[in-house]
């Protein structure tokens, strides 16, 4: 919008946190899901993206797991970029609102119900085990990446805009 902008206050910290979300089968034509990822350093939104997933997700858990994997890749890129500037971070938390996707990371046993999830998506589980990142639960209402995956009603949209630190621009 023309009247909203991002606010970057002076002296913000470098703690990094990543939010990941998806809309399971949200595209009405091909039924593919959309991933949304938001990265914050301190309270500042530093990067974000919204992208349609390349494969069909046959469950909400898989769609969310794929989004979390993309968030993991993004978090590791941010972590490496900060190392290049002499800043080392411990594990970066990835906030996810799907219990199934979080549990899939904690249980290294390959169950028959998860065999359909491609090996490349288990990159996320591998990095959780290596403690490069952690995956944590966030409520669906507080998952800031939700704004990137689907149209929202006015109240949730305004609430998430506040979470993005979007403010009215003053001329």
PDB file of C-alpha atoms in Angstrom:
ATOM      1  CA  UNK A   1       0.000   0.000   0.000  1.00  0.00           C
ATOM      2  CA  UNK A   2       1.089   3.590  -0.463  1.00  0.00           C
ATOM      3  CA  UNK A   3       0.507   4.571   3.172  1.00  0.00           C
ATOM      4  CA  UNK A   4       2.338   1.725   4.970  1.00  0.00           C
ATOM      5  CA  UNK A   5       6.085   1.233   5.367  1.00  0.00           C
ATOM      6  CA  UNK A   6       8.582  -0.812   7.348  1.00  0.00           C
ATOM      7  CA  UNK A   7      10.141   0.733  10.446  1.00  0.00           C
ATOM      8  CA  UNK A   8      13.806   0.040  11.283  1.00  0.00           C
ATOM      9  CA  UNK A   9      14.658   1.533  14.682  1.00  0.00           C
ATOM     10  CA  UNK A  10      18.239   2.463  15.480  1.00  0.00           C
ATOM     11  CA  UNK A  11      20.174   0.014  17.671  1.00  0.00           C
ATOM     12  CA  UNK A  12      18.041  -3.056  16.998  1.00  0.00           C
ATOM     13  CA  UNK A  13      19.600  -6.390  18.043  1.00  0.00           C
ATOM     14  CA  UNK A  14      20.864  -9.179  15.794  1.00  0.00           C
ATOM     15  CA  UNK A  15      18.825 -12.039  17.232  1.00  0.00           C
ATOM     16  CA  UNK A  16      17.424 -13.794  14.180  1.00  0.00           C
ATOM     17  CA  UNK A  17      14.041 -15.513  14.036  1.00  0.00           C
ATOM     18  CA  UNK A  18      12.256 -16.983  11.016  1.00  0.00           C
ATOM     19  CA  UNK A  19       8.517 -17.560  10.554  1.00  0.00           C
ATOM     20  CA  UNK A  20       7.264 -20.178   8.081  1.00  0.00           C
ATOM     21  CA  UNK A  21       3.741 -20.939   6.914  1.00  0.00           C
ATOM     22  CA  UNK A  22       1.815 -22.448   4.014  1.00  0.00           C
ATOM     23  CA  UNK A  23      -1.714 -22.654   2.709  1.00  0.00           C
ATOM     24  CA  UNK A  24      -2.443 -26.291   1.929  1.00  0.00           C
ATOM     25  CA  UNK A  25      -3.747 -26.638  -1.656  1.00  0.00           C
ATOM     26  CA  UNK A  26      -4.546 -22.935  -1.797  1.00  0.00           C
ATOM     27  CA  UNK A  27      -4.343 -22.596  -5.582  1.00  0.00           C
ATOM     28  CA  UNK A  28      -7.796 -23.467  -6.902  1.00  0.00           C
ATOM     29  CA  UNK A  29      -6.493 -24.454 -10.350  1.00  0.00           C
ATOM     30  CA  UNK A  30      -3.564 -26.808  -9.672  1.00  0.00           C
ATOM     31  CA  UNK A  31      -4.142 -27.289  -5.895  1.00  0.00           C
ATOM     32  CA  UNK A  32      -0.521 -26.478  -5.059  1.00  0.00           C
ATOM     33  CA  UNK A  33       0.336 -24.844  -1.761  1.00  0.00           C
ATOM     34  CA  UNK A  34       2.051 -21.493  -1.234  1.00  0.00           C
ATOM     35  CA  UNK A  35       4.990 -21.115   1.163  1.00  0.00           C
ATOM     36  CA  UNK A  36       5.593 -17.887   3.045  1.00  0.00           C
ATOM     37  CA  UNK A  37       8.764 -17.072   4.995  1.00  0.00           C
ATOM     38  CA  UNK A  38       9.632 -13.939   7.029  1.00  0.00           C
ATOM     39  CA  UNK A  39      13.060 -13.333   8.570  1.00  0.00           C
ATOM     40  CA  UNK A  40      13.619 -10.879  11.409  1.00  0.00           C
ATOM     41  CA  UNK A  41      16.827  -9.544  12.920  1.00  0.00           C
ATOM     42  CA  UNK A  42      15.892  -8.024  16.233  1.00  0.00           C
ATOM     43  CA  UNK A  43      12.469  -6.504  15.604  1.00  0.00           C
ATOM     44  CA  UNK A  44      13.280  -5.662  11.976  1.00  0.00           C
ATOM     45  CA  UNK A  45      11.932  -7.580   9.008  1.00  0.00           C
ATOM     46  CA  UNK A  46      15.024  -8.199   6.867  1.00  0.00           C
ATOM     47  CA  UNK A  47      13.718 -10.555   4.187  1.00  0.00           C
ATOM     48  CA  UNK A  48      10.578 -12.311   3.109  1.00  0.00           C
ATOM     49  CA  UNK A  49       9.217 -14.350   0.230  1.00  0.00           C
ATOM     50  CA  UNK A  50       6.076 -16.027  -0.930  1.00  0.00           C
ATOM     51  CA  UNK A  51       6.353 -18.823  -3.475  1.00  0.00           C
ATOM     52  CA  UNK A  52       4.126 -21.541  -4.849  1.00  0.00           C
ATOM     53  CA  UNK A  53       5.447 -25.001  -3.991  1.00  0.00           C
ATOM     54  CA  UNK A  54       6.616 -27.068  -6.963  1.00  0.00           C
ATOM     55  CA  UNK A  55       4.966 -30.337  -5.911  1.00  0.00           C
ATOM     56  CA  UNK A  56       1.509 -31.167  -4.669  1.00  0.00           C
ATOM     57  CA  UNK A  57       1.327 -31.614  -0.916  1.00  0.00           C
ATOM     58  CA  UNK A  58      -1.091 -34.380   0.007  1.00  0.00           C
ATOM     59  CA  UNK A  59      -1.347 -33.180   3.604  1.00  0.00           C
ATOM     60  CA  UNK A  60      -1.182 -29.980   5.592  1.00  0.00           C
ATOM     61  CA  UNK A  61       1.786 -31.440   7.460  1.00  0.00           C
ATOM     62  CA  UNK A  62       3.743 -31.905   4.235  1.00  0.00           C
ATOM     63  CA  UNK A  63       2.916 -28.392   2.992  1.00  0.00           C
ATOM     64  CA  UNK A  64       4.074 -26.897   6.317  1.00  0.00           C
ATOM     65  CA  UNK A  65       7.162 -29.143   6.403  1.00  0.00           C
ATOM     66  CA  UNK A  66       8.166 -27.943   2.920  1.00  0.00           C
ATOM     67  CA  UNK A  67       7.736 -24.315   4.042  1.00  0.00           C
ATOM     68  CA  UNK A  68       9.830 -24.954   7.151  1.00  0.00           C
ATOM     69  CA  UNK A  69      12.540 -26.529   4.973  1.00  0.00           C
ATOM     70  CA  UNK A  70      12.617 -23.413   2.795  1.00  0.00           C
ATOM     71  CA  UNK A  71      12.813 -21.302   5.949  1.00  0.00           C
ATOM     72  CA  UNK A  72      15.728 -23.448   7.130  1.00  0.00           C
ATOM     73  CA  UNK A  73      17.618 -22.835   3.875  1.00  0.00           C
ATOM     74  CA  UNK A  74      16.989 -19.128   4.249  1.00  0.00           C
ATOM     75  CA  UNK A  75      18.081 -19.135   7.912  1.00  0.00           C
ATOM     76  CA  UNK A  76      21.324 -20.915   7.034  1.00  0.00           C
ATOM     77  CA  UNK A  77      22.054 -18.348   4.302  1.00  0.00           C
ATOM     78  CA  UNK A  78      21.489 -15.538   6.811  1.00  0.00           C
ATOM     79  CA  UNK A  79      23.672 -17.313   9.360  1.00  0.00           C
ATOM     80  CA  UNK A  80      26.506 -17.660   6.827  1.00  0.00           C
ATOM     81  CA  UNK A  81      26.182 -14.031   5.733  1.00  0.00           C
ATOM     82  CA  UNK A  82      26.506 -12.919   9.363  1.00  0.00           C
ATOM     83  CA  UNK A  83      29.593 -15.137   9.822  1.00  0.00           C
ATOM     84  CA  UNK A  84      31.124 -13.295   6.859  1.00  0.00           C
ATOM     85  CA  UNK A  85      30.670 -10.095   8.910  1.00  0.00           C
ATOM     86  CA  UNK A  86      32.186 -11.662  12.024  1.00  0.00           C
ATOM     87  CA  UNK A  87      28.885 -12.343  13.810  1.00  0.00           C
ATOM     88  CA  UNK A  88      28.164 -15.886  14.983  1.00  0.00           C
ATOM     89  CA  UNK A  89      24.663 -16.973  15.950  1.00  0.00           C
ATOM     90  CA  UNK A  90      23.632 -20.109  17.788  1.00  0.00           C
ATOM     91  CA  UNK A  91      20.652 -21.991  16.456  1.00  0.00           C
ATOM     92  CA  UNK A  92      18.089 -19.860  14.666  1.00  0.00           C
ATOM     93  CA  UNK A  93      14.487 -20.588  15.675  1.00  0.00           C
ATOM     94  CA  UNK A  94      12.005 -21.300  12.917  1.00  0.00           C
ATOM     95  CA  UNK A  95       8.461 -20.614  14.071  1.00  0.00           C
ATOM     96  CA  UNK A  96       5.870 -23.021  12.670  1.00  0.00           C
ATOM     97  CA  UNK A  97       2.162 -23.365  13.476  1.00  0.00           C
ATOM     98  CA  UNK A  98       1.750 -27.021  12.485  1.00  0.00           C
ATOM     99  CA  UNK A  99       2.302 -29.629  15.210  1.00  0.00           C
ATOM    100  CA  UNK A 100       2.672 -32.450  12.655  1.00  0.00           C
ATOM    101  CA  UNK A 101       5.536 -30.687  10.860  1.00  0.00           C
ATOM    102  CA  UNK A 102       7.269 -29.976  14.187  1.00  0.00           C
ATOM    103  CA  UNK A 103       6.850 -33.589  15.363  1.00  0.00           C
ATOM    104  CA  UNK A 104       8.217 -34.878  12.056  1.00  0.00           C
ATOM    105  CA  UNK A 105      11.479 -33.094  12.870  1.00  0.00           C
ATOM    106  CA  UNK A 106      11.725 -34.545  16.356  1.00  0.00           C
ATOM    107  CA  UNK A 107      11.168 -38.160  15.352  1.00  0.00           C
ATOM    108  CA  UNK A 108      14.003 -39.463  13.143  1.00  0.00           C
ATOM    109  CA  UNK A 109      12.193 -42.738  12.456  1.00  0.00           C
ATOM    110  CA  UNK A 110      10.763 -42.837   8.946  1.00  0.00           C
ATOM    111  CA  UNK A 111       7.124 -43.846   9.341  1.00  0.00           C
ATOM    112  CA  UNK A 112       5.021 -45.289   6.541  1.00  0.00           C
ATOM    113  CA  UNK A 113       2.779 -42.205   6.668  1.00  0.00           C
ATOM    114  CA  UNK A 114       5.742 -39.913   5.881  1.00  0.00           C
ATOM    115  CA  UNK A 115       7.478 -41.936   3.169  1.00  0.00           C
ATOM    116  CA  UNK A 116       5.898 -39.710   0.522  1.00  0.00           C
ATOM    117  CA  UNK A 117       7.913 -36.742   1.777  1.00  0.00           C
ATOM    118  CA  UNK A 118      10.958 -36.428  -0.436  1.00  0.00           C
ATOM    119  CA  UNK A 119      14.422 -36.875   0.994  1.00  0.00           C
ATOM    120  CA  UNK A 120      15.360 -33.264   0.149  1.00  0.00           C
ATOM    121  CA  UNK A 121      12.820 -32.020   2.667  1.00  0.00           C
ATOM    122  CA  UNK A 122      14.542 -33.963   5.471  1.00  0.00           C
ATOM    123  CA  UNK A 123      17.336 -31.392   5.123  1.00  0.00           C
ATOM    124  CA  UNK A 124      15.347 -29.554   7.798  1.00  0.00           C
ATOM    125  CA  UNK A 125      15.461 -32.495  10.231  1.00  0.00           C
ATOM    126  CA  UNK A 126      19.200 -32.895   9.638  1.00  0.00           C
ATOM    127  CA  UNK A 127      19.869 -29.249  10.531  1.00  0.00           C
ATOM    128  CA  UNK A 128      17.693 -29.475  13.642  1.00  0.00           C
ATOM    129  CA  UNK A 129      19.739 -32.482  14.780  1.00  0.00           C
ATOM    130  CA  UNK A 130      22.983 -30.584  14.073  1.00  0.00           C
ATOM    131  CA  UNK A 131      21.548 -27.686  16.155  1.00  0.00           C
ATOM    132  CA  UNK A 132      22.013 -25.181  13.322  1.00  0.00           C
ATOM    133  CA  UNK A 133      18.345 -24.287  13.679  1.00  0.00           C
ATOM    134  CA  UNK A 134      15.472 -25.155  15.982  1.00  0.00           C
ATOM    135  CA  UNK A 135      11.831 -25.476  15.091  1.00  0.00           C
ATOM    136  CA  UNK A 136       9.315 -24.089  17.554  1.00  0.00           C
ATOM    137  CA  UNK A 137       5.552 -23.837  17.855  1.00  0.00           C
ATOM    138  CA  UNK A 138       3.769 -20.540  17.286  1.00  0.00           C
ATOM    139  CA  UNK A 139       0.005 -20.099  17.322  1.00  0.00           C
ATOM    140  CA  UNK A 140      -1.646 -19.738  13.922  1.00  0.00           C
ATOM    141  CA  UNK A 141      -2.872 -16.257  14.868  1.00  0.00           C
ATOM    142  CA  UNK A 142       0.676 -15.107  15.669  1.00  0.00           C
ATOM    143  CA  UNK A 143       2.411 -16.683  12.673  1.00  0.00           C
ATOM    144  CA  UNK A 144       3.521 -13.577  10.795  1.00  0.00           C
ATOM    145  CA  UNK A 145       4.252 -15.533   7.589  1.00  0.00           C
ATOM    146  CA  UNK A 146       0.501 -16.191   7.271  1.00  0.00           C
ATOM    147  CA  UNK A 147       0.150 -12.775   5.633  1.00  0.00           C
ATOM    148  CA  UNK A 148       2.225 -14.062   2.682  1.00  0.00           C
ATOM    149  CA  UNK A 149       0.208 -17.193   1.937  1.00  0.00           C
ATOM    150  CA  UNK A 150      -3.413 -16.145   1.500  1.00  0.00           C
ATOM    151  CA  UNK A 151      -5.865 -13.248   1.586  1.00  0.00           C
ATOM    152  CA  UNK A 152      -6.903 -12.369   5.132  1.00  0.00           C
ATOM    153  CA  UNK A 153      -9.811 -10.554   6.713  1.00  0.00           C
ATOM    154  CA  UNK A 154      -9.188  -7.016   7.921  1.00  0.00           C
ATOM    155  CA  UNK A 155      -8.518  -7.746  11.625  1.00  0.00           C
ATOM    156  CA  UNK A 156      -5.962 -10.567  11.116  1.00  0.00           C
ATOM    157  CA  UNK A 157      -4.321  -8.553   8.309  1.00  0.00           C
ATOM    158  CA  UNK A 158      -3.959  -5.453  10.512  1.00  0.00           C
ATOM    159  CA  UNK A 159      -2.678  -7.557  13.425  1.00  0.00           C
ATOM    160  CA  UNK A 160      -0.002  -9.214  11.259  1.00  0.00           C
ATOM    161  CA  UNK A 161       0.984  -5.847   9.756  1.00  0.00           C
ATOM    162  CA  UNK A 162       1.826  -4.758  13.303  1.00  0.00           C
ATOM    163  CA  UNK A 163       3.946  -7.910  13.673  1.00  0.00           C
ATOM    164  CA  UNK A 164       5.808  -6.956  10.493  1.00  0.00           C
ATOM    165  CA  UNK A 165       6.459  -3.556  12.069  1.00  0.00           C
ATOM    166  CA  UNK A 166       4.480  -1.884   9.267  1.00  0.00           C
ATOM    167  CA  UNK A 167       3.481   1.628  10.237  1.00  0.00           C
ATOM    168  CA  UNK A 168       1.633   4.553   8.745  1.00  0.00           C
ATOM    169  CA  UNK A 169       3.998   6.736   6.752  1.00  0.00           C
ATOM    170  CA  UNK A 170       4.157  10.367   7.821  1.00  0.00           C
ATOM    171  CA  UNK A 171       4.912  12.944   5.150  1.00  0.00           C
TER     172      UNK A 171
END
